[in-house]
Amino acid sequence: MNRVGIFVALWLMACAGASAQTPKGPASAPGKAWSAGTRPGIALTEGEVERVDKEHGEVVINHGDLPNLGMPAMTMGFAVTDRRMLGKLKPGDKVRFNAEVKKGEATVTYIESAR
């Protein structure tokens, strides 16, 4: 097997091992989940909801560092992958969430109560 073939084989094994360790489903989410999706396998960021804008499909969160986006702690607006999340959020809610860049926008892909 050449070097490229060995590299590809090792990479595939690493990916398979990582996906086997990723928690999935409702048993892995200890808080009340407000997302239609499953809890991501990465650490969630804690924050507090500042404002919910149902008309524009946005939630403003005062949050801690977002290492996967390279962002420090700040207050900012996020789009959401599912607008139904917004119906259950209100200012003052303590939350844990995951955000990713979707279509060029910082977007909440998963959110749960931190209480």
JSON list of C-alpha atoms in Angstrom, two decimals:
[
{"chain": "A", "resi": 1, "resn": "MET", "atom": "CA", "xyz": [0.00, 0.00, 0.00]},
{"chain": "A", "resi": 2, "resn": "ASN", "atom": "CA", "xyz": [1.41, 3.41, -0.88]},
{"chain": "A", "resi": 3, "resn": "ARG", "atom": "CA", "xyz": [1.64, 6.38, 1.53]},
{"chain": "A", "resi": 4, "resn": "VAL", "atom": "CA", "xyz": [-1.58, 7.95, 0.29]},
{"chain": "A", "resi": 5, "resn": "GLY", "atom": "CA", "xyz": [-3.48, 4.70, 0.78]},
{"chain": "A", "resi": 6, "resn": "ILE", "atom": "CA", "xyz": [-2.12, 4.35, 4.32]},
{"chain": "A", "resi": 7, "resn": "PHE", "atom": "CA", "xyz": [-3.03, 7.96, 5.12]},
{"chain": "A", "resi": 8, "resn": "VAL", "atom": "CA", "xyz": [-6.57, 7.51, 3.80]},
{"chain": "A", "resi": 9, "resn": "ALA", "atom": "CA", "xyz": [-7.02, 4.26, 5.76]},
{"chain": "A", "resi": 10, "resn": "LEU", "atom": "CA", "xyz": [-5.82, 5.91, 9.00]},
{"chain": "A", "resi": 11, "resn": "TRP", "atom": "CA", "xyz": [-8.03, 8.94, 8.42]},
{"chain": "A", "resi": 12, "resn": "LEU", "atom": "CA", "xyz": [-11.10, 6.75, 7.85]},
{"chain": "A", "resi": 13, "resn": "MET", "atom": "CA", "xyz": [-10.41, 4.79, 11.04]},
{"chain": "A", "resi": 14, "resn": "ALA", "atom": "CA", "xyz": [-10.03, 8.03, 13.01]},
{"chain": "A", "resi": 15, "resn": "CYS", "atom": "CA", "xyz": [-13.34, 9.34, 11.64]},
{"chain": "A", "resi": 16, "resn": "ALA", "atom": "CA", "xyz": [-15.13, 6.09, 12.49]},
{"chain": "A", "resi": 17, "resn": "GLY", "atom": "CA", "xyz": [-13.79, 6.17, 16.04]},
{"chain": "A", "resi": 18, "resn": "ALA", "atom": "CA", "xyz": [-14.80, 9.80, 16.53]},
{"chain": "A", "resi": 19, "resn": "SER", "atom": "CA", "xyz": [-18.36, 9.21, 15.33]},
{"chain": "A", "resi": 20, "resn": "ALA", "atom": "CA", "xyz": [-18.71, 6.21, 17.63]},
{"chain": "A", "resi": 21, "resn": "GLN", "atom": "CA", "xyz": [-17.98, 8.48, 20.62]},
{"chain": "A", "resi": 22, "resn": "THR", "atom": "CA", "xyz": [-20.47, 11.21, 19.66]},
{"chain": "A", "resi": 23, "resn": "PRO", "atom": "CA", "xyz": [-23.52, 11.22, 22.00]},
{"chain": "A", "resi": 24, "resn": "LYS", "atom": "CA", "xyz": [-26.83, 11.05, 20.20]},
{"chain": "A", "resi": 25, "resn": "GLY", "atom": "CA", "xyz": [-30.49, 11.22, 21.08]},
{"chain": "A", "resi": 26, "resn": "PRO", "atom": "CA", "xyz": [-32.52, 12.54, 24.00]},
{"chain": "A", "resi": 27, "resn": "ALA", "atom": "CA", "xyz": [-30.65, 10.54, 26.67]},
{"chain": "A", "resi": 28, "resn": "SER", "atom": "CA", "xyz": [-27.54, 12.61, 26.00]},
{"chain": "A", "resi": 29, "resn": "ALA", "atom": "CA", "xyz": [-29.29, 15.95, 26.62]},
{"chain": "A", "resi": 30, "resn": "PRO", "atom": "CA", "xyz": [-29.75, 16.52, 30.36]},
{"chain": "A", "resi": 31, "resn": "GLY", "atom": "CA", "xyz": [-31.52, 19.89, 30.01]},
{"chain": "A", "resi": 32, "resn": "LYS", "atom": "CA", "xyz": [-34.81, 20.64, 28.31]},
{"chain": "A", "resi": 33, "resn": "ALA", "atom": "CA", "xyz": [-33.92, 20.70, 24.62]},
{"chain": "A", "resi": 34, "resn": "TRP", "atom": "CA", "xyz": [-35.50, 23.34, 22.40]},
{"chain": "A", "resi": 35, "resn": "SER", "atom": "CA", "xyz": [-34.03, 21.99, 19.21]},
{"chain": "A", "resi": 36, "resn": "ALA", "atom": "CA", "xyz": [-35.44, 19.56, 16.71]},
{"chain": "A", "resi": 37, "resn": "GLY", "atom": "CA", "xyz": [-31.93, 18.13, 16.26]},
{"chain": "A", "resi": 38, "resn": "THR", "atom": "CA", "xyz": [-29.75, 15.90, 18.40]},
{"chain": "A", "resi": 39, "resn": "ARG", "atom": "CA", "xyz": [-27.22, 17.28, 20.84]},
{"chain": "A", "resi": 40, "resn": "PRO", "atom": "CA", "xyz": [-23.87, 17.86, 19.13]},
{"chain": "A", "resi": 41, "resn": "GLY", "atom": "CA", "xyz": [-20.83, 15.87, 20.22]},
{"chain": "A", "resi": 42, "resn": "ILE", "atom": "CA", "xyz": [-18.90, 19.01, 21.15]},
{"chain": "A", "resi": 43, "resn": "ALA", "atom": "CA", "xyz": [-19.03, 21.09, 24.31]},
{"chain": "A", "resi": 44, "resn": "LEU", "atom": "CA", "xyz": [-21.95, 23.50, 24.44]},
{"chain": "A", "resi": 45, "resn": "THR", "atom": "CA", "xyz": [-21.51, 27.22, 25.09]},
{"chain": "A", "resi": 46, "resn": "GLU", "atom": "CA", "xyz": [-23.37, 28.80, 28.00]},
{"chain": "A", "resi": 47, "resn": "GLY", "atom": "CA", "xyz": [-25.26, 32.03, 27.62]},
{"chain": "A", "resi": 48, "resn": "GLU", "atom": "CA", "xyz": [-28.27, 34.12, 28.54]},
{"chain": "A", "resi": 49, "resn": "VAL", "atom": "CA", "xyz": [-31.02, 35.07, 26.11]},
{"chain": "A", "resi": 50, "resn": "GLU", "atom": "CA", "xyz": [-31.19, 38.86, 25.74]},
{"chain": "A", "resi": 51, "resn": "ARG", "atom": "CA", "xyz": [-33.85, 39.17, 23.02]},
{"chain": "A", "resi": 52, "resn": "VAL", "atom": "CA", "xyz": [-36.00, 36.95, 20.82]},
{"chain": "A", "resi": 53, "resn": "ASP", "atom": "CA", "xyz": [-36.99, 38.30, 17.39]},
{"chain": "A", "resi": 54, "resn": "LYS", "atom": "CA", "xyz": [-39.54, 35.87, 15.93]},
{"chain": "A", "resi": 55, "resn": "GLU", "atom": "CA", "xyz": [-40.25, 38.13, 12.95]},
{"chain": "A", "resi": 56, "resn": "HIS", "atom": "CA", "xyz": [-36.64, 37.99, 11.74]},
{"chain": "A", "resi": 57, "resn": "GLY", "atom": "CA", "xyz": [-35.86, 34.47, 13.04]},
{"chain": "A", "resi": 58, "resn": "GLU", "atom": "CA", "xyz": [-33.14, 35.64, 15.39]},
{"chain": "A", "resi": 59, "resn": "VAL", "atom": "CA", "xyz": [-32.12, 35.24, 19.02]},
{"chain": "A", "resi": 60, "resn": "VAL", "atom": "CA", "xyz": [-29.66, 37.55, 20.78]},
{"chain": "A", "resi": 61, "resn": "ILE", "atom": "CA", "xyz": [-27.50, 35.74, 23.32]},
{"chain": "A", "resi": 62, "resn": "ASN", "atom": "CA", "xyz": [-24.91, 37.05, 25.78]},
{"chain": "A", "resi": 63, "resn": "HIS", "atom": "CA", "xyz": [-22.55, 34.08, 25.52]},
{"chain": "A", "resi": 64, "resn": "GLY", "atom": "CA", "xyz": [-19.19, 32.67, 26.53]},
{"chain": "A", "resi": 65, "resn": "ASP", "atom": "CA", "xyz": [-16.39, 31.84, 24.11]},
{"chain": "A", "resi": 66, "resn": "LEU", "atom": "CA", "xyz": [-17.37, 30.01, 20.91]},
{"chain": "A", "resi": 67, "resn": "PRO", "atom": "CA", "xyz": [-14.14, 28.12, 20.16]},
{"chain": "A", "resi": 68, "resn": "ASN", "atom": "CA", "xyz": [-15.52, 26.36, 17.08]},
{"chain": "A", "resi": 69, "resn": "LEU", "atom": "CA", "xyz": [-16.23, 29.78, 15.53]},
{"chain": "A", "resi": 70, "resn": "GLY", "atom": "CA", "xyz": [-13.12, 31.47, 16.93]},
{"chain": "A", "resi": 71, "resn": "MET", "atom": "CA", "xyz": [-15.23, 34.05, 18.78]},
{"chain": "A", "resi": 72, "resn": "PRO", "atom": "CA", "xyz": [-14.65, 35.45, 22.26]},
{"chain": "A", "resi": 73, "resn": "ALA", "atom": "CA", "xyz": [-17.45, 36.00, 24.77]},
{"chain": "A", "resi": 74, "resn": "MET", "atom": "CA", "xyz": [-19.87, 38.73, 23.64]},
{"chain": "A", "resi": 75, "resn": "THR", "atom": "CA", "xyz": [-23.52, 39.54, 23.03]},
{"chain": "A", "resi": 76, "resn": "MET", "atom": "CA", "xyz": [-24.66, 38.91, 19.48]},
{"chain": "A", "resi": 77, "resn": "GLY", "atom": "CA", "xyz": [-27.59, 37.89, 17.34]},
{"chain": "A", "resi": 78, "resn": "PHE", "atom": "CA", "xyz": [-27.86, 34.43, 15.83]},
{"chain": "A", "resi": 79, "resn": "ALA", "atom": "CA", "xyz": [-30.10, 32.98, 13.16]},
{"chain": "A", "resi": 80, "resn": "VAL", "atom": "CA", "xyz": [-31.71, 29.64, 14.11]},
{"chain": "A", "resi": 81, "resn": "THR", "atom": "CA", "xyz": [-31.97, 26.44, 12.08]},
{"chain": "A", "resi": 82, "resn": "ASP", "atom": "CA", "xyz": [-35.56, 25.93, 13.23]},
{"chain": "A", "resi": 83, "resn": "ARG", "atom": "CA", "xyz": [-37.79, 28.92, 14.03]},
{"chain": "A", "resi": 84, "resn": "ARG", "atom": "CA", "xyz": [-39.80, 26.76, 16.44]},
{"chain": "A", "resi": 85, "resn": "MET", "atom": "CA", "xyz": [-36.88, 27.16, 18.87]},
{"chain": "A", "resi": 86, "resn": "LEU", "atom": "CA", "xyz": [-37.79, 30.82, 19.27]},
{"chain": "A", "resi": 87, "resn": "GLY", "atom": "CA", "xyz": [-41.29, 30.08, 20.59]},
{"chain": "A", "resi": 88, "resn": "LYS", "atom": "CA", "xyz": [-39.83, 28.53, 23.73]},
{"chain": "A", "resi": 89, "resn": "LEU", "atom": "CA", "xyz": [-37.16, 31.14, 24.47]},
{"chain": "A", "resi": 90, "resn": "LYS", "atom": "CA", "xyz": [-37.57, 34.34, 26.44]},
{"chain": "A", "resi": 91, "resn": "PRO", "atom": "CA", "xyz": [-35.21, 37.06, 27.71]},
{"chain": "A", "resi": 92, "resn": "GLY", "atom": "CA", "xyz": [-33.39, 35.97, 30.86]},
{"chain": "A", "resi": 93, "resn": "ASP", "atom": "CA", "xyz": [-33.35, 32.25, 30.00]},
{"chain": "A", "resi": 94, "resn": "LYS", "atom": "CA", "xyz": [-30.02, 30.59, 30.86]},
{"chain": "A", "resi": 95, "resn": "VAL", "atom": "CA", "xyz": [-29.10, 28.31, 27.96]},
{"chain": "A", "resi": 96, "resn": "ARG", "atom": "CA", "xyz": [-26.43, 26.00, 26.56]},
{"chain": "A", "resi": 97, "resn": "PHE", "atom": "CA", "xyz": [-26.16, 26.00, 22.78]},
{"chain": "A", "resi": 98, "resn": "ASN", "atom": "CA", "xyz": [-24.18, 25.12, 19.71]},
{"chain": "A", "resi": 99, "resn": "ALA", "atom": "CA", "xyz": [-23.66, 27.58, 16.86]},
{"chain": "A", "resi": 100, "resn": "GLU", "atom": "CA", "xyz": [-22.23, 27.01, 13.42]},
{"chain": "A", "resi": 101, "resn": "VAL", "atom": "CA", "xyz": [-21.80, 29.14, 10.32]},
{"chain": "A", "resi": 102, "resn": "LYS", "atom": "CA", "xyz": [-24.64, 28.32, 7.91]},
{"chain": "A", "resi": 103, "resn": "LYS", "atom": "CA", "xyz": [-25.02, 30.26, 4.65]},
{"chain": "A", "resi": 104, "resn": "GLY", "atom": "CA", "xyz": [-22.51, 32.81, 5.94]},
{"chain": "A", "resi": 105, "resn": "GLU", "atom": "CA", "xyz": [-24.42, 33.47, 9.20]},
{"chain": "A", "resi": 106, "resn": "ALA", "atom": "CA", "xyz": [-23.71, 32.46, 12.78]},
{"chain": "A", "resi": 107, "resn": "THR", "atom": "CA", "xyz": [-26.62, 30.09, 13.41]},
{"chain": "A", "resi": 108, "resn": "VAL", "atom": "CA", "xyz": [-27.85, 28.29, 16.53]},
{"chain": "A", "resi": 109, "resn": "THR", "atom": "CA", "xyz": [-28.19, 24.63, 15.57]},
{"chain": "A", "resi": 110, "resn": "TYR", "atom": "CA", "xyz": [-29.02, 23.29, 19.05]},
{"chain": "A", "resi": 111, "resn": "ILE", "atom": "CA", "xyz": [-30.16, 24.94, 22.29]},
{"chain": "A", "resi": 112, "resn": "GLU", "atom": "CA", "xyz": [-31.25, 23.65, 25.69]},
{"chain": "A", "resi": 113, "resn": "SER", "atom": "CA", "xyz": [-32.08, 25.07, 29.10]},
{"chain": "A", "resi": 114, "resn": "ALA", "atom": "CA", "xyz": [-29.08, 25.44, 31.40]},
{"chain": "A", "resi": 115, "resn": "ARG", "atom": "CA", "xyz": [-31.27, 24.97, 34.49]}
]
